[in-house]
Short mmCIF file of C-alpha atoms in Angstrom, two decimals:
data_model
loop_
_atom_site.label_atom_id
_atom_site.label_comp_id
_atom_site.label_asym_id
_atom_site.label_seq_id
_atom_site.Cartn_x
_atom_site.Cartn_y
_atom_site.Cartn_z
CA MET J 1 -0.03 0.04 0.00
CA SER J 2 1.32 3.42 -0.91
CA ALA J 3 0.26 6.90 0.27
CA ARG J 4 1.42 10.46 0.05
CA VAL J 5 2.36 12.22 3.25
CA VAL J 6 3.17 15.92 3.51
CA ILE J 7 4.92 17.23 6.70
CA VAL J 8 4.76 20.93 7.33
CA GLY J 9 7.68 22.19 9.26
CA ALA J 10 11.18 20.79 9.67
CA GLY J 11 11.79 21.28 13.42
CA TYR J 12 12.56 18.44 15.82
CA ALA J 13 9.05 16.97 15.59
CA GLY J 14 8.92 17.29 11.76
CA VAL J 15 12.34 15.67 11.15
CA SER J 16 11.52 12.92 13.68
CA ALA J 17 8.22 12.14 11.96
CA ALA J 18 10.08 12.03 8.55
CA LYS J 19 12.65 9.64 10.09
CA ARG J 20 9.95 7.24 11.35
CA LEU J 21 7.88 7.36 8.17
CA ALA J 22 10.95 6.43 6.04
CA ARG J 23 11.04 3.12 8.03
CA GLY J 24 7.39 2.45 6.97
CA ARG J 25 5.34 -0.41 8.29
CA SER J 26 4.69 -3.82 6.84
CA GLY J 27 2.59 -3.26 3.68
CA VAL J 28 2.70 0.58 4.09
CA THR J 29 5.29 2.66 1.98
CA PRO J 30 4.40 6.36 2.32
CA ASP J 31 5.95 8.98 -0.11
CA VAL J 32 7.12 11.65 2.22
CA THR J 33 7.44 15.39 1.45
CA ILE J 34 8.60 17.91 4.06
CA VAL J 35 7.72 21.58 3.61
CA ASN J 36 9.75 24.31 5.34
CA PRO J 37 10.63 27.96 4.60
CA ARG J 38 14.32 27.29 4.84
CA ALA J 39 16.64 24.49 3.83
CA ASP J 40 18.15 24.51 7.37
CA PHE J 41 17.21 22.37 10.32
CA VAL J 42 15.68 24.87 12.76
CA GLU J 43 16.56 28.58 12.11
CA ARG J 44 19.84 28.51 13.97
CA ILE J 45 21.71 26.65 16.67
CA ARG J 46 23.13 28.66 19.58
CA LEU J 47 26.69 27.40 20.08
CA HIS J 48 26.87 28.78 23.56
CA GLN J 49 24.54 25.94 24.53
CA TYR J 50 27.34 23.57 23.59
CA LEU J 51 29.98 25.35 25.69
CA ALA J 52 31.71 26.32 22.39
CA GLY J 53 31.14 30.16 22.27
CA ASN J 54 28.36 32.56 21.60
CA ARG J 55 28.04 32.24 17.77
CA ALA J 56 25.06 30.95 15.78
CA ALA J 57 25.33 28.10 13.33
CA THR J 58 23.03 26.39 10.79
CA LEU J 59 22.67 22.74 10.06
CA PRO J 60 21.49 21.70 6.54
CA LEU J 61 18.30 19.67 6.38
CA SER J 62 19.97 17.26 4.07
CA SER J 63 22.14 16.17 6.89
CA VAL J 64 19.24 15.04 9.14
CA LEU J 65 16.44 14.08 6.70
CA PRO J 66 16.13 10.52 5.48
CA ARG J 67 17.40 10.19 1.91
CA SER J 68 13.90 9.06 0.68
CA THR J 69 12.26 12.24 1.93
CA THR J 70 11.64 15.16 -0.46
CA PHE J 71 12.23 18.78 0.71
CA VAL J 72 10.01 21.63 -0.69
CA PRO J 73 10.58 25.24 0.31
CA GLY J 74 7.33 27.00 1.16
CA SER J 75 4.71 27.57 3.85
CA ALA J 76 1.11 26.49 4.73
CA GLU J 77 -1.90 28.73 5.45
CA THR J 78 -5.62 28.62 6.27
CA ILE J 79 -6.03 25.88 9.00
CA ASP J 80 -8.07 26.14 12.14
CA VAL J 81 -5.94 26.81 15.20
CA ALA J 82 -6.36 27.70 18.85
CA PRO J 83 -6.25 31.41 19.99
CA ASN J 84 -2.35 31.03 20.54
CA GLY J 85 -1.91 29.81 16.96
CA ALA J 86 -1.48 26.15 17.92
CA LEU J 87 -3.09 23.27 16.04
CA LEU J 88 -5.49 21.55 18.32
CA VAL J 89 -5.11 17.74 18.32
CA ASP J 90 -6.47 14.92 20.35
CA GLU J 91 -4.48 12.28 22.36
CA THR J 92 -3.51 10.44 19.16
CA LEU J 93 -2.33 13.70 17.57
CA VAL J 94 -5.11 13.86 14.96
CA SER J 95 -6.52 17.39 14.38
CA VAL J 96 -9.82 17.89 16.23
CA GLY J 97 -11.04 19.74 13.13
CA ALA J 98 -9.60 17.74 10.36
CA SER J 99 -9.30 13.97 10.43
CA THR J 100 -6.67 13.79 7.74
CA VAL J 101 -4.35 16.26 9.48
CA VAL J 102 -1.84 15.13 12.26
CA GLY J 103 0.06 17.62 14.45
CA ALA J 104 3.00 17.31 16.77
CA GLY J 105 5.69 19.52 18.31
CA ASP J 106 5.53 23.11 19.48
CA ALA J 107 3.03 24.06 16.77
CA SER J 108 0.29 21.73 18.14
CA ARG J 109 -1.55 21.64 21.45
CA ILE J 110 -2.80 18.33 22.79
CA GLU J 111 -6.28 18.47 24.37
CA PRO J 112 -7.25 18.22 27.16
CA ALA J 113 -3.69 18.08 28.53
CA PRO J 114 -1.07 20.28 26.78
CA ILE J 115 2.56 19.27 26.88
CA ARG J 116 5.38 21.87 27.45
CA MET J 117 7.58 23.03 24.51
CA SER J 118 10.89 21.05 24.47
CA CYS J 119 13.03 18.86 22.21
CA GLN J 120 12.56 16.16 24.78
CA ALA J 121 8.85 16.16 23.81
CA ALA J 122 9.16 17.10 20.08
CA VAL J 123 11.36 14.07 19.00
CA PRO J 124 9.08 11.36 20.49
CA LEU J 125 5.93 13.29 19.43
CA GLY J 126 7.09 13.53 15.88
CA ALA J 127 7.81 9.69 15.87
CA HIS J 128 4.33 9.19 17.42
CA ALA J 129 2.72 11.40 14.70
CA ALA J 130 4.34 9.17 12.15
CA GLU J 131 2.85 6.14 13.81
CA THR J 132 -0.51 7.70 13.87
CA VAL J 133 -0.23 8.52 10.08
CA LEU J 134 0.73 4.91 9.36
CA HIS J 135 -2.23 3.58 11.39
CA LEU J 136 -4.54 5.93 9.40
CA ILE J 137 -3.24 4.79 6.09
CA ALA J 138 -3.67 1.14 7.12
CA GLY J 139 -7.17 1.82 8.39
CA THR J 140 -6.34 0.89 12.11
CA THR J 141 -6.89 2.82 15.28
CA PRO J 142 -3.96 5.16 16.27
CA LYS J 143 -2.63 4.81 19.90
CA PRO J 144 -2.83 7.73 22.39
CA VAL J 145 0.30 9.58 23.50
CA ARG J 146 1.72 8.49 26.81
CA PRO J 147 4.25 11.09 27.99
CA LYS J 148 7.56 9.72 29.41
CA PHE J 149 9.45 12.75 30.62
CA VAL J 150 12.80 12.21 32.39
CA GLY J 151 13.92 15.69 33.51
CA GLN J 152 14.19 19.39 32.92
CA CYS J 153 17.48 21.16 32.18
CA ILE J 154 18.77 24.62 31.56
CA SER J 155 22.11 26.19 30.53
CA LEU J 156 23.36 28.98 32.88
CA GLY J 157 26.31 29.97 30.77
CA ARG J 158 29.50 28.24 29.67
CA LYS J 159 30.37 26.79 33.13
CA ALA J 160 27.13 26.11 34.76
CA GLY J 161 23.73 24.29 34.20
CA MET J 162 21.19 22.38 35.97
CA MET J 163 19.32 19.12 35.22
CA GLN J 164 16.41 18.22 37.51
CA ARG J 165 14.88 14.71 37.46
CA THR J 166 11.05 14.55 36.84
CA THR J 167 8.38 11.99 36.95
CA SER J 168 7.09 10.64 33.69
CA ASP J 169 4.28 13.19 33.72
CA ASP J 170 6.86 16.05 34.07
CA VAL J 171 6.57 16.72 37.86
CA PRO J 172 10.05 17.81 39.30
CA THR J 173 11.63 15.63 41.92
CA SER J 174 14.33 16.47 44.46
CA PHE J 175 17.15 14.87 42.50
CA ARG J 176 19.26 17.41 40.48
CA ILE J 177 22.72 17.99 39.03
CA THR J 178 24.14 21.53 39.08
CA GLY J 179 27.28 23.52 38.20
CA LYS J 180 29.80 22.32 35.70
CA PRO J 181 28.53 18.70 35.78
CA GLY J 182 25.01 20.10 35.01
CA ALA J 183 26.52 22.16 32.07
CA LEU J 184 28.32 19.11 30.67
CA LEU J 185 25.03 17.02 30.95
CA LYS J 186 23.01 19.80 29.22
CA GLU J 187 25.60 19.80 26.47
CA GLN J 188 25.36 16.07 25.97
CA ILE J 189 21.56 16.31 25.88
CA CYS J 190 21.66 18.98 23.19
CA THR J 191 24.15 17.16 20.99
CA SER J 192 22.63 13.72 21.38
CA THR J 193 19.27 14.93 20.24
CA VAL J 194 20.58 15.59 16.70
CA LYS J 195 23.40 12.92 16.79
CA TYR J 196 21.20 9.98 17.67
CA GLY J 197 17.52 11.08 17.94
CA LEU J 198 17.36 12.63 14.49
CA ASN J 199 20.05 11.02 12.68
CA PRO J 200 18.70 9.25 9.52
CA ASP J 201 21.51 6.65 9.65
CA ARG J 202 20.25 5.53 13.03
CA ALA J 203 16.71 4.75 12.14
CA TRP J 204 16.70 1.80 14.28
CA MET J 205 16.87 4.09 17.39
CA SER J 206 13.36 5.23 18.54
CA TYR J 207 12.41 7.29 21.62
CA SER J 208 8.69 6.31 21.79
CA TRP J 209 5.85 7.81 23.73
CA SER J 210 3.39 5.15 22.50
#
């Protein structure tokens, strides 16, 4: 079975969805196109988050997209959204106003329990959105999202940072790592997101919230 899938936006969620769709499912081989205003992965990457200075850098989309995915520059308009501009989706990530539209990442809002903006959420939500698309193509029922947060982290300059452990539903616990160890951990989290979570050559790796 073949189907055409268009992904609007090439952020963490969009690239994660493209990566998962490229793997397909038994009997389902979607033709994937990703639409984004720029040919770069996110607008820019702040190098100070990697303890490497305060410059900005770009990462070409071609380095993170699966080879079978087509990139088209452009934008999308005229779709019903919430007052804050987010696409309203249910717990399976299907739009509440259009059954053929699936949303994930910072541009969507899960009803009735919104999830905070973060790459920690965007990557698995992108993969889950792809799973939902494959279910819809196959005519089966998509699974609801089951958040599995592990922590919250913040960079406090080149030599300090903090990572605080959370429950799976994102409630902070008393365990935390601060100072230089916290900064190094934050650096590893940032780099591993692209190096492992979105690397098309590591399609076998999956951080699932199914």
